[in-house]
Every structure is written in structure tokens, then in C-alpha cells.
Amino acid sequence: MTNSCSEEASILYTLYCINKQISSKFESCIGMSQSRHDILQQLYQVDEISQTELQKKVNIDSAAITRHLKQLEAVEMILRRKNPEDNRFTLVCLSDHGRKKINSYQAEKARFVTLVFKDFKEEERQELMDMLTRIQNNISQV
Amino acid sequence: MTNSCSEEASILYTLYCINKQISSKFESCIGMSQSRHDILQQLYQVDEISQTELQKKVNIDSAAITRHLKQLEAVEMILRRKNPEDNRFTLVCLSDHGRKKINSYQAEKARFVTLVFKDFKEEERQELMDMLTRIQNNISQV
DNA sequence: CATCAATAGTTGATGCATCAATTAATATAC
DNA sequence: GTATATTAATTGATGCATCAACTATTGATG
């Protein structure tokens, strides 16, 4: 363990490493970043949605959303238009072509996720999720 | 849970979120990124070390190491010199001034870490660490 | 209804990481 | 001992996230 003295610090460091490793493997397996996959996933589940709404769901900066969507638009995965009732809003939806491609991404993601949690029993996953949620609560109070 | 269908995917997403939250809070609490803190921490524990050796310990790209160290050198936290026995190596060490500052960082980090794991019992931490390690092994085989 | 506030989206600057290509020094092999 | 391979460090291009500043649109208030 390279990080430090305390056991807690080691856990923190491991979390940090795991995340880096997951990001990296995710991208090489699925062919896009977790964030971008998440955006597409959200779009898949709705008909049309405003950027702000989308931003709240995927929990990344609105500037980042803009940039992702511009690129996705450029490769014709998505379509954008102004909301005619309120021109401040931009409505986003998957293109037909985009919607089709996502199925294959989903399959690959499912496979990936299964590998990450190989040999985890249901109750262990439950426990892990509980602990992570507790950590999340702790952090939010820092 | 915004990410997806399966329970595993939710855990993955939570990991991803936690990491973002931790990074952000870490930086606002300690005043530097986790990586940079880690670099300084490593330097604190040795007298002098080559960049490559350091790179292996903190587990980030050597290009990133170079850039971190340049900045740390600019603010006179560290010193660098060529290894006289082999001019390919650059040896790095903390400046006196740097070494002094790190004590306060350590205290702050300890406080931070304690908050993150508030209400975790020793055996829970142990369990968490075990599970994270297993995940790490799984990933490395993907 | 004119001004002021709030909201959505965009852009620019910055930080940090990666990979690929390059430079410089040293080691190896014939 | 000269050509070749290896190694350490650096640099440039790129990706992705953040914050802060700005534009454009709409809402609210006097």
C-alpha cells in the first residue's frame, strides 16, 4: 500500500485506484467513457429531455454536457432542437440510428459489470452498496 | 439511481460518484489534489528518490509526474538534481521548507479520512477493504 | 411596459490524466 | 569500439471535468 499510515487512508487510496482502473477498462471494453455511456443510457430511457434535466440525472457539469452532446450530435447519435414553448431549453433525443447502436453497448456493459463483481454473492453486493452509501453520506457532511 | 438496470451497475455508478465527491472535498479540505498529496507523502518517507521510482509508487503516468514535480519545484517545495552516477535519472527530494509544510497536510488529511469513515467499525473497514481488493483483482483480469 | 432577476446554454481558462513521439544517456552485442 | 537497444525524462496532442463569465430568453415587479 503506497498511500499512508492509517487503514482508512489505505481504503481511500484503493477506492481511488479502483476507479482509475475501472475507467480505463470500461473505455477499452465499451469504447467510450462512463460519462458518455451514462448520457446515452439516460437518453435511451426517455423520448426527449432538456439538457438541464439530463445534467441533473448524470450529475456532471452543464458545460461538460454541452460538449458531450455536441460531439454526439456531430456523429449523428442524437438530435437537438429548441423547445418551441421556451426557447431557453434545448431538447435532446436519440436518433434512430443512435437508439439502435445502444443495444450493443448495453450488452457489453452488462458483461463488463458482471466481470467486475465476479464471485460476489448477492448479500455481499448488498453490504458493499450499504457501506458505499454510508460513505457517501459522510462525505456530503464534510 | 440514475445509471441503469442491474444492481451491479448501481454499485459501479456509486463508486464513480463517490470518487468524484471525494476528490472534490479532498481538494477543498486539503488544498491540493489527491495525487499531488500522494506524491508529497511519498517524498516525505524517503530521503531522495528517482522520478521513475516515485512514479511506480504513486501509480500515475510519468508525464504527469514530470508536470507535478515541475510545479512543486517552482514553489520550492522540492529539489531536483541529476544522479551523478547515471545522468538519465533525476533525483527528487523535499526542500526543508517543503518537509515542514507537510506535517500540517498530514493532520488535515487524517481528519478528512476520519470523517469519510465515520461510524465504520474496524471489522467493517476490514470487510470493505477485502471487497475492494477482490474487485481490483477482478478488474485486472478483464 | 420597462427594468431587473432568474434560468439555460455556451465558451474560455484551467487542472489533471493519458498516449505517442522525441531526446539524452547508458548498456549490450558483435 | 561502433552500432543497436533500452531506459528516464520531457513535450505535445487529446480527453474530460470544473469554474467563471457571458448571451439569450423568459418571468416578475413596480
mmCIF file of C-alpha atoms (C1' of nucleotides) in Angstrom:
data_model
loop_
_atom_site.group_PDB
_atom_site.id
_atom_site.type_symbol
_atom_site.label_atom_id
_atom_site.label_comp_id
_atom_site.label_asym_id
_atom_site.label_seq_id
_atom_site.Cartn_x
_atom_site.Cartn_y
_atom_site.Cartn_z
ATOM 1 C CA MET A 1 0.000 0.000 0.000
ATOM 2 C CA THR A 2 1.630 3.139 -1.109
ATOM 3 C CA ASN A 3 -0.515 5.817 0.339
ATOM 4 C CA SER A 4 -0.005 6.234 4.006
ATOM 5 C CA CYS A 5 -0.138 5.164 7.543
ATOM 6 C CA SER A 6 -3.721 4.631 8.529
ATOM 7 C CA GLU A 7 -6.030 1.894 7.433
ATOM 8 C CA GLU A 8 -8.689 4.396 6.426
ATOM 9 C CA ALA A 9 -6.244 6.135 4.172
ATOM 10 C CA SER A 10 -5.489 2.835 2.510
ATOM 11 C CA ILE A 11 -9.123 2.252 1.749
ATOM 12 C CA LEU A 12 -9.386 5.723 0.298
ATOM 13 C CA TYR A 13 -6.376 5.102 -1.852
ATOM 14 C CA THR A 14 -7.748 1.785 -3.028
ATOM 15 C CA LEU A 15 -11.000 3.445 -3.980
ATOM 16 C CA TYR A 16 -9.024 5.954 -5.967
ATOM 17 C CA CYS A 17 -7.063 3.242 -7.765
ATOM 18 C CA ILE A 18 -10.087 1.105 -8.464
ATOM 19 C CA ASN A 19 -11.810 3.992 -10.067
ATOM 20 C CA LYS A 20 -8.916 4.699 -12.330
ATOM 21 C CA GLN A 21 -8.683 1.065 -13.326
ATOM 22 C CA ILE A 22 -12.403 0.793 -13.934
ATOM 23 C CA SER A 23 -12.475 3.926 -16.057
ATOM 24 C CA SER A 24 -9.644 2.654 -18.137
ATOM 25 C CA LYS A 25 -11.027 -0.840 -18.645
ATOM 26 C CA PHE A 26 -14.501 0.467 -19.214
ATOM 27 C CA GLU A 27 -13.314 2.611 -22.032
ATOM 28 C CA SER A 28 -11.337 -0.122 -23.702
ATOM 29 C CA CYS A 29 -14.222 -2.606 -23.356
ATOM 30 C CA ILE A 30 -17.134 -0.385 -24.267
ATOM 31 C CA GLY A 31 -15.365 2.149 -26.437
ATOM 32 C CA MET A 32 -16.466 5.303 -24.638
ATOM 33 C CA SER A 33 -16.181 6.919 -21.254
ATOM 34 C CA GLN A 34 -18.503 6.052 -18.406
ATOM 35 C CA SER A 35 -19.990 9.538 -18.524
ATOM 36 C CA ARG A 36 -20.812 9.367 -22.164
ATOM 37 C CA HIS A 37 -22.289 5.928 -21.783
ATOM 38 C CA ASP A 38 -24.381 7.223 -18.933
ATOM 39 C CA ILE A 39 -25.680 10.100 -21.017
ATOM 40 C CA LEU A 40 -26.740 7.763 -23.786
ATOM 41 C CA GLN A 41 -28.279 5.432 -21.262
ATOM 42 C CA GLN A 42 -30.408 8.237 -19.919
ATOM 43 C CA LEU A 43 -31.487 9.276 -23.363
ATOM 44 C CA TYR A 44 -32.423 5.720 -24.125
ATOM 45 C CA GLN A 45 -34.941 5.723 -21.338
ATOM 46 C CA VAL A 46 -36.839 8.797 -22.434
ATOM 47 C CA ASP A 47 -38.325 10.209 -25.539
ATOM 48 C CA GLU A 48 -36.914 13.663 -25.315
ATOM 49 C CA ILE A 49 -35.353 15.609 -22.482
ATOM 50 C CA SER A 50 -33.875 19.042 -21.844
ATOM 51 C CA GLN A 51 -30.157 19.408 -21.286
ATOM 52 C CA THR A 52 -30.656 20.660 -17.766
ATOM 53 C CA GLU A 53 -32.809 17.727 -16.844
ATOM 54 C CA LEU A 54 -30.255 15.396 -18.346
ATOM 55 C CA GLN A 55 -27.494 17.175 -16.499
ATOM 56 C CA LYS A 56 -29.200 16.547 -13.200
ATOM 57 C CA LYS A 57 -29.517 12.854 -13.945
ATOM 58 C CA VAL A 58 -25.955 12.201 -14.928
ATOM 59 C CA ASN A 59 -24.506 14.514 -12.394
ATOM 60 C CA ILE A 60 -21.850 16.239 -14.416
ATOM 61 C CA ASP A 61 -21.286 19.894 -15.123
ATOM 62 C CA SER A 62 -23.535 21.567 -17.674
ATOM 63 C CA ALA A 63 -20.507 22.708 -19.630
ATOM 64 C CA ALA A 64 -19.455 19.108 -19.962
ATOM 65 C CA ILE A 65 -22.955 18.150 -21.058
ATOM 66 C CA THR A 66 -22.869 20.727 -23.802
ATOM 67 C CA ARG A 67 -19.586 19.380 -25.081
ATOM 68 C CA HIS A 68 -20.629 15.749 -24.965
ATOM 69 C CA LEU A 69 -23.857 16.481 -26.783
ATOM 70 C CA LYS A 70 -22.149 18.495 -29.456
ATOM 71 C CA GLN A 71 -19.915 15.579 -30.229
ATOM 72 C CA LEU A 72 -22.750 13.088 -30.130
ATOM 73 C CA GLU A 73 -24.667 15.339 -32.467
ATOM 74 C CA ALA A 74 -21.715 15.526 -34.822
ATOM 75 C CA VAL A 75 -21.693 11.747 -35.159
ATOM 76 C CA GLU A 76 -25.478 11.767 -35.503
ATOM 77 C CA MET A 77 -26.224 9.724 -32.434
ATOM 78 C CA ILE A 78 -28.563 12.406 -31.117
ATOM 79 C CA LEU A 79 -30.745 15.280 -32.278
ATOM 80 C CA ARG A 80 -31.234 18.640 -30.636
ATOM 81 C CA ARG A 81 -33.888 21.312 -31.043
ATOM 82 C CA LYS A 82 -35.116 24.305 -29.148
ATOM 83 C CA ASN A 83 -38.228 23.908 -27.084
ATOM 84 C CA PRO A 84 -40.784 25.946 -29.008
ATOM 85 C CA GLU A 85 -42.606 26.846 -25.793
ATOM 86 C CA ASP A 86 -39.476 28.209 -24.162
ATOM 87 C CA ASN A 87 -36.501 28.954 -26.299
ATOM 88 C CA ARG A 88 -34.089 28.751 -23.430
ATOM 89 C CA PHE A 89 -34.433 24.999 -23.317
ATOM 90 C CA THR A 90 -32.729 22.658 -25.721
ATOM 91 C CA LEU A 91 -34.427 19.329 -26.144
ATOM 92 C CA VAL A 92 -32.324 16.294 -26.832
ATOM 93 C CA CYS A 93 -33.250 12.861 -28.149
ATOM 94 C CA LEU A 94 -31.573 9.842 -29.627
ATOM 95 C CA SER A 95 -31.586 9.452 -33.390
ATOM 96 C CA ASP A 96 -32.997 6.201 -34.738
ATOM 97 C CA HIS A 97 -29.515 5.150 -35.610
ATOM 98 C CA GLY A 98 -28.332 6.067 -32.134
ATOM 99 C CA ARG A 99 -31.077 4.114 -30.458
ATOM 100 C CA LYS A 100 -30.125 1.033 -32.384
ATOM 101 C CA LYS A 101 -26.455 1.215 -31.507
ATOM 102 C CA ILE A 102 -27.160 1.456 -27.816
ATOM 103 C CA ASN A 103 -28.402 -2.070 -27.553
ATOM 104 C CA SER A 104 -24.989 -3.440 -28.279
ATOM 105 C CA TYR A 105 -23.415 -1.070 -25.764
ATOM 106 C CA GLN A 106 -25.814 -2.314 -23.142
ATOM 107 C CA ALA A 107 -24.842 -5.892 -23.734
ATOM 108 C CA GLU A 108 -21.169 -5.078 -23.444
ATOM 109 C CA LYS A 109 -21.711 -3.089 -20.322
ATOM 110 C CA ALA A 110 -23.660 -5.921 -18.734
ATOM 111 C CA ARG A 111 -20.793 -8.266 -19.466
ATOM 112 C CA PHE A 112 -18.275 -5.822 -18.086
ATOM 113 C CA VAL A 113 -20.207 -5.266 -14.896
ATOM 114 C CA THR A 114 -20.552 -8.987 -14.350
ATOM 115 C CA LEU A 115 -16.809 -9.420 -14.545
ATOM 116 C CA VAL A 116 -16.138 -6.653 -12.062
ATOM 117 C CA PHE A 117 -18.309 -8.354 -9.468
ATOM 118 C CA LYS A 118 -17.300 -11.877 -10.218
ATOM 119 C CA ASP A 119 -17.590 -14.150 -7.157
ATOM 120 C CA PHE A 120 -19.648 -11.632 -5.239
ATOM 121 C CA LYS A 121 -22.695 -13.077 -3.600
ATOM 122 C CA GLU A 122 -25.918 -11.170 -3.567
ATOM 123 C CA GLU A 123 -25.587 -10.397 0.108
ATOM 124 C CA GLU A 124 -22.052 -9.151 -0.329
ATOM 125 C CA ARG A 125 -23.137 -6.781 -3.048
ATOM 126 C CA GLN A 126 -25.852 -5.571 -0.751
ATOM 127 C CA GLU A 127 -23.370 -4.988 2.022
ATOM 128 C CA LEU A 128 -20.980 -3.206 -0.264
ATOM 129 C CA MET A 129 -23.680 -0.934 -1.536
ATOM 130 C CA ASP A 130 -24.723 -0.121 2.009
ATOM 131 C CA MET A 131 -21.218 0.814 3.004
ATOM 132 C CA LEU A 132 -20.718 2.937 -0.065
ATOM 133 C CA THR A 133 -23.948 4.745 0.642
ATOM 134 C CA ARG A 134 -22.836 5.422 4.174
ATOM 135 C CA ILE A 135 -19.568 6.799 2.904
ATOM 136 C CA GLN A 136 -21.459 8.984 0.507
ATOM 137 C CA ASN A 137 -23.499 10.379 3.367
ATOM 138 C CA ASN A 138 -20.403 11.014 5.399
ATOM 139 C CA ILE A 139 -18.764 12.881 2.582
ATOM 140 C CA SER A 140 -21.742 15.048 1.951
ATOM 141 C CA GLN A 141 -21.459 16.263 5.514
ATOM 142 C CA VAL A 142 -17.800 17.197 5.297
ATOM 143 C CA MET B 1 -30.123 5.620 -9.018
ATOM 144 C CA THR B 2 -29.556 7.094 -12.389
ATOM 145 C CA ASN B 3 -27.253 4.645 -14.023
ATOM 146 C CA SER B 4 -29.030 1.544 -15.088
ATOM 147 C CA CYS B 5 -30.919 -1.610 -14.569
ATOM 148 C CA SER B 6 -28.748 -4.026 -12.665
ATOM 149 C CA GLU B 7 -27.667 -3.881 -9.093
ATOM 150 C CA GLU B 8 -24.042 -4.296 -10.078
ATOM 151 C CA ALA B 9 -24.271 -1.315 -12.356
ATOM 152 C CA SER B 10 -25.618 0.725 -9.477
ATOM 153 C CA ILE B 11 -22.663 -0.146 -7.332
ATOM 154 C CA LEU B 12 -20.335 0.805 -10.126
ATOM 155 C CA TYR B 13 -22.077 4.098 -10.534
ATOM 156 C CA THR B 14 -21.960 4.774 -6.834
ATOM 157 C CA LEU B 15 -18.234 4.100 -6.831
ATOM 158 C CA TYR B 16 -17.879 6.573 -9.637
ATOM 159 C CA CYS B 17 -19.870 9.224 -7.796
ATOM 160 C CA ILE B 18 -18.119 8.677 -4.509
ATOM 161 C CA ASN B 19 -14.807 9.163 -6.150
ATOM 162 C CA LYS B 20 -15.840 12.415 -7.687
ATOM 163 C CA GLN B 21 -17.196 13.648 -4.390
ATOM 164 C CA ILE B 22 -14.111 12.586 -2.508
ATOM 165 C CA SER B 23 -11.786 14.247 -4.987
ATOM 166 C CA SER B 24 -13.713 17.438 -4.759
ATOM 167 C CA LYS B 25 -13.926 17.532 -0.962
ATOM 168 C CA PHE B 26 -10.362 16.434 -0.610
ATOM 169 C CA GLU B 27 -9.186 19.328 -2.641
ATOM 170 C CA SER B 28 -11.244 21.870 -0.796
ATOM 171 C CA CYS B 29 -10.183 20.478 2.588
ATOM 172 C CA ILE B 30 -6.510 19.871 1.958
ATOM 173 C CA GLY B 31 -5.886 22.404 -0.769
ATOM 174 C CA MET B 32 -4.394 20.100 -3.355
ATOM 175 C CA SER B 33 -5.332 17.068 -5.395
ATOM 176 C CA GLN B 34 -5.074 13.564 -4.018
ATOM 177 C CA SER B 35 -2.313 12.768 -6.496
ATOM 178 C CA ARG B 36 -0.198 15.684 -5.501
ATOM 179 C CA HIS B 37 -0.696 14.934 -1.861
ATOM 180 C CA ASP B 38 0.323 11.378 -2.518
ATOM 181 C CA ILE B 39 3.492 12.472 -4.253
ATOM 182 C CA LEU B 40 4.479 14.656 -1.337
ATOM 183 C CA GLN B 41 3.610 11.879 1.065
ATOM 184 C CA GLN B 42 5.946 9.535 -0.734
ATOM 185 C CA LEU B 43 8.729 12.083 -0.761
ATOM 186 C CA TYR B 44 8.230 12.606 2.940
ATOM 187 C CA GLN B 45 9.045 8.997 3.616
ATOM 188 C CA VAL B 46 12.346 8.946 1.824
ATOM 189 C CA ASP B 47 15.468 10.971 1.626
ATOM 190 C CA GLU B 48 15.769 11.137 -2.108
ATOM 191 C CA ILE B 49 14.179 9.161 -4.890
ATOM 192 C CA SER B 50 14.258 8.994 -8.665
ATOM 193 C CA GLN B 51 11.249 10.079 -10.637
ATOM 194 C CA THR B 52 10.707 6.626 -12.047
ATOM 195 C CA GLU B 53 10.726 5.069 -8.636
ATOM 196 C CA LEU B 54 8.319 7.701 -7.424
ATOM 197 C CA GLN B 55 6.146 7.132 -10.435
ATOM 198 C CA LYS B 56 5.793 3.464 -9.616
ATOM 199 C CA LYS B 57 4.744 4.244 -6.076
ATOM 200 C CA VAL B 58 2.055 6.756 -6.860
ATOM 201 C CA ASN B 59 0.863 4.963 -9.892
ATOM 202 C CA ILE B 60 0.363 7.813 -12.272
ATOM 203 C CA ASP B 61 1.825 8.431 -15.681
ATOM 204 C CA SER B 62 5.408 9.610 -15.859
ATOM 205 C CA ALA B 63 4.361 12.602 -17.910
ATOM 206 C CA ALA B 64 2.064 13.620 -15.094
ATOM 207 C CA ILE B 65 4.883 13.128 -12.619
ATOM 208 C CA THR B 66 7.116 15.444 -14.571
ATOM 209 C CA ARG B 67 4.470 18.130 -14.588
ATOM 210 C CA HIS B 68 3.638 17.824 -10.919
ATOM 211 C CA LEU B 69 7.270 17.987 -9.957
ATOM 212 C CA LYS B 70 7.922 20.996 -12.120
ATOM 213 C CA GLN B 71 5.216 22.863 -10.344
ATOM 214 C CA LEU B 72 6.319 21.704 -6.929
ATOM 215 C CA GLU B 73 9.810 22.807 -7.821
ATOM 216 C CA ALA B 74 8.554 26.187 -8.907
ATOM 217 C CA VAL B 75 7.021 26.758 -5.479
ATOM 218 C CA GLU B 76 10.163 25.423 -3.856
ATOM 219 C CA MET B 77 8.562 22.500 -2.131
ATOM 220 C CA ILE B 78 11.023 20.092 -3.722
ATOM 221 C CA LEU B 79 14.511 19.977 -5.210
ATOM 222 C CA ARG B 80 15.687 18.052 -8.227
ATOM 223 C CA ARG B 81 19.120 17.073 -9.430
ATOM 224 C CA LYS B 82 20.634 14.605 -11.849
ATOM 225 C CA ASN B 83 22.032 11.427 -10.451
ATOM 226 C CA PRO B 84 25.803 11.889 -10.892
ATOM 227 C CA GLU B 85 26.261 8.158 -11.382
ATOM 228 C CA ASP B 86 23.700 7.952 -14.135
ATOM 229 C CA ASN B 87 22.583 11.124 -15.766
ATOM 230 C CA ARG B 88 19.382 9.641 -17.038
ATOM 231 C CA PHE B 89 17.928 9.659 -13.555
ATOM 232 C CA THR B 90 16.554 12.705 -11.865
ATOM 233 C CA LEU B 91 16.627 12.567 -8.105
ATOM 234 C CA VAL B 92 13.908 14.319 -6.182
ATOM 235 C CA CYS B 93 13.698 15.347 -2.562
ATOM 236 C CA LEU B 94 11.675 17.631 -0.354
ATOM 237 C CA SER B 95 13.091 21.011 0.495
ATOM 238 C CA ASP B 96 13.356 21.840 4.192
ATOM 239 C CA HIS B 97 10.518 24.232 3.798
ATOM 240 C CA GLY B 98 8.515 21.546 1.997
ATOM 241 C CA ARG B 99 9.129 18.988 4.678
ATOM 242 C CA LYS B 100 7.841 21.347 7.286
ATOM 243 C CA LYS B 101 4.626 22.142 5.454
ATOM 244 C CA ILE B 102 3.735 18.518 5.035
ATOM 245 C CA ASN B 103 3.087 17.979 8.692
ATOM 246 C CA SER B 104 0.068 20.225 8.561
ATOM 247 C CA TYR B 105 -1.198 18.500 5.441
ATOM 248 C CA GLN B 106 -0.930 15.184 7.195
ATOM 249 C CA ALA B 107 -3.013 16.386 10.073
ATOM 250 C CA GLU B 108 -5.689 17.677 7.749
ATOM 251 C CA LYS B 109 -5.714 14.509 5.764
ATOM 252 C CA ALA B 110 -6.069 12.419 8.891
ATOM 253 C CA ARG B 111 -9.065 14.499 9.898
ATOM 254 C CA PHE B 112 -10.576 14.191 6.472
ATOM 255 C CA VAL B 113 -10.140 10.452 6.343
ATOM 256 C CA THR B 114 -11.727 10.058 9.730
ATOM 257 C CA LEU B 115 -14.814 11.898 8.591
ATOM 258 C CA VAL B 116 -15.173 9.779 5.485
ATOM 259 C CA PHE B 117 -15.266 6.617 7.570
ATOM 260 C CA LYS B 118 -17.307 7.962 10.402
ATOM 261 C CA ASP B 119 -19.346 5.243 12.156
ATOM 262 C CA PHE B 120 -17.402 2.447 10.494
ATOM 263 C CA LYS B 121 -16.307 -0.254 12.839
ATOM 264 C CA GLU B 122 -12.918 -1.815 12.496
ATOM 265 C CA GLU B 123 -14.383 -5.025 11.143
ATOM 266 C CA GLU B 124 -16.465 -3.167 8.614
ATOM 267 C CA ARG B 125 -13.428 -1.372 7.324
ATOM 268 C CA GLN B 126 -11.716 -4.690 7.047
ATOM 269 C CA GLU B 127 -14.592 -6.135 5.098
ATOM 270 C CA LEU B 128 -14.768 -3.155 2.805
ATOM 271 C CA MET B 129 -11.096 -3.344 2.096
ATOM 272 C CA ASP B 130 -11.394 -7.038 1.309
ATOM 273 C CA MET B 131 -14.181 -6.461 -1.120
ATOM 274 C CA LEU B 132 -12.381 -3.632 -2.823
ATOM 275 C CA THR B 133 -9.326 -5.785 -3.192
ATOM 276 C CA ARG B 134 -11.379 -8.523 -4.756
ATOM 277 C CA ILE B 135 -12.857 -6.052 -7.194
ATOM 278 C CA GLN B 136 -9.388 -4.880 -8.018
ATOM 279 C CA ASN B 137 -8.353 -8.424 -8.827
ATOM 280 C CA ASN B 138 -11.397 -8.950 -10.965
ATOM 281 C CA ILE B 139 -10.710 -5.814 -12.938
ATOM 282 C CA SER B 140 -7.130 -6.708 -13.557
ATOM 283 C CA GLN B 141 -8.309 -9.877 -15.245
ATOM 284 C CA VAL B 142 -10.736 -8.137 -17.556
ATOM 285 C "C1'" DC C 1 -44.345 48.005 -20.101
ATOM 286 C "C1'" DA C 2 -39.613 48.758 -18.696
ATOM 287 C "C1'" DT C 3 -36.353 47.160 -15.683
ATOM 288 C "C1'" DC C 4 -34.340 43.669 -13.005
ATOM 289 C "C1'" DA C 5 -33.788 38.831 -11.679
ATOM 290 C "C1'" DA C 6 -33.531 34.113 -12.818
ATOM 291 C "C1'" DT C 7 -32.633 30.365 -15.924
ATOM 292 C "C1'" DA C 8 -30.431 27.506 -19.927
ATOM 293 C "C1'" DG C 9 -26.864 27.009 -22.560
ATOM 294 C "C1'" DT C 10 -22.294 28.179 -24.331
ATOM 295 C "C1'" DT C 11 -17.435 29.445 -24.243
ATOM 296 C "C1'" DG C 12 -12.788 30.130 -22.372
ATOM 297 C "C1'" DA C 13 -9.331 29.204 -18.926
ATOM 298 C "C1'" DT C 14 -7.517 25.802 -16.134
ATOM 299 C "C1'" DG C 15 -6.284 21.231 -13.936
ATOM 300 C "C1'" DC C 16 -5.067 16.657 -14.319
ATOM 301 C "C1'" DA C 17 -4.580 12.344 -16.607
ATOM 302 C "C1'" DT C 18 -3.323 9.560 -20.774
ATOM 303 C "C1'" DC C 19 -0.674 8.108 -25.049
ATOM 304 C "C1'" DA C 20 2.766 8.737 -28.553
ATOM 305 C "C1'" DA C 21 6.895 10.765 -30.111
ATOM 306 C "C1'" DT C 22 11.284 12.706 -29.002
ATOM 307 C "C1'" DT C 23 15.786 13.499 -26.608
ATOM 308 C "C1'" DA C 24 19.552 12.174 -23.980
ATOM 309 C "C1'" DA C 25 22.229 8.913 -21.526
ATOM 310 C "C1'" DT C 26 23.813 4.390 -20.832
ATOM 311 C "C1'" DA C 27 24.266 -0.706 -21.679
ATOM 312 C "C1'" DT C 28 24.841 -4.532 -24.816
ATOM 313 C "C1'" DA C 29 26.453 -7.177 -28.502
ATOM 314 C "C1'" DC C 30 29.033 -8.219 -32.267
ATOM 315 C "C1'" DG D 1 34.748 0.347 -30.222
ATOM 316 C "C1'" DT D 2 30.837 1.310 -33.003
ATOM 317 C "C1'" DA D 3 26.004 0.274 -33.960
ATOM 318 C "C1'" DT D 4 21.806 -1.033 -31.599
ATOM 319 C "C1'" DA D 5 18.676 -1.434 -27.824
ATOM 320 C "C1'" DT D 6 16.994 0.165 -23.522
ATOM 321 C "C1'" DT D 7 15.829 3.461 -20.177
ATOM 322 C "C1'" DA D 8 14.438 8.170 -17.946
ATOM 323 C "C1'" DA D 9 12.526 12.197 -18.661
ATOM 324 C "C1'" DT D 10 10.169 15.547 -21.346
ATOM 325 C "C1'" DT D 11 6.881 17.535 -24.639
ATOM 326 C "C1'" DG D 12 2.716 17.845 -27.486
ATOM 327 C "C1'" DA D 13 -1.887 16.350 -28.583
ATOM 328 C "C1'" DT D 14 -6.029 14.904 -26.683
ATOM 329 C "C1'" DG D 15 -9.976 13.842 -23.420
ATOM 330 C "C1'" DC D 16 -12.785 15.075 -19.780
ATOM 331 C "C1'" DA D 17 -14.154 17.659 -15.811
ATOM 332 C "C1'" DT D 18 -14.580 22.124 -13.310
ATOM 333 C "C1'" DC D 19 -15.457 27.182 -12.519
ATOM 334 C "C1'" DA D 20 -16.396 31.761 -14.035
ATOM 335 C "C1'" DA D 21 -18.010 34.900 -17.386
ATOM 336 C "C1'" DC D 22 -21.160 35.767 -20.968
ATOM 337 C "C1'" DT D 23 -25.527 35.594 -24.097
ATOM 338 C "C1'" DA D 24 -30.128 34.960 -24.797
ATOM 339 C "C1'" DT D 25 -34.594 34.222 -23.237
ATOM 340 C "C1'" DT D 26 -38.256 34.490 -20.113
ATOM 341 C "C1'" DG D 27 -40.563 35.915 -15.643
ATOM 342 C "C1'" DA D 28 -41.747 39.131 -12.142
ATOM 343 C "C1'" DT D 29 -42.415 43.684 -10.093
ATOM 344 C "C1'" DG D 30 -43.259 48.258 -9.530
#
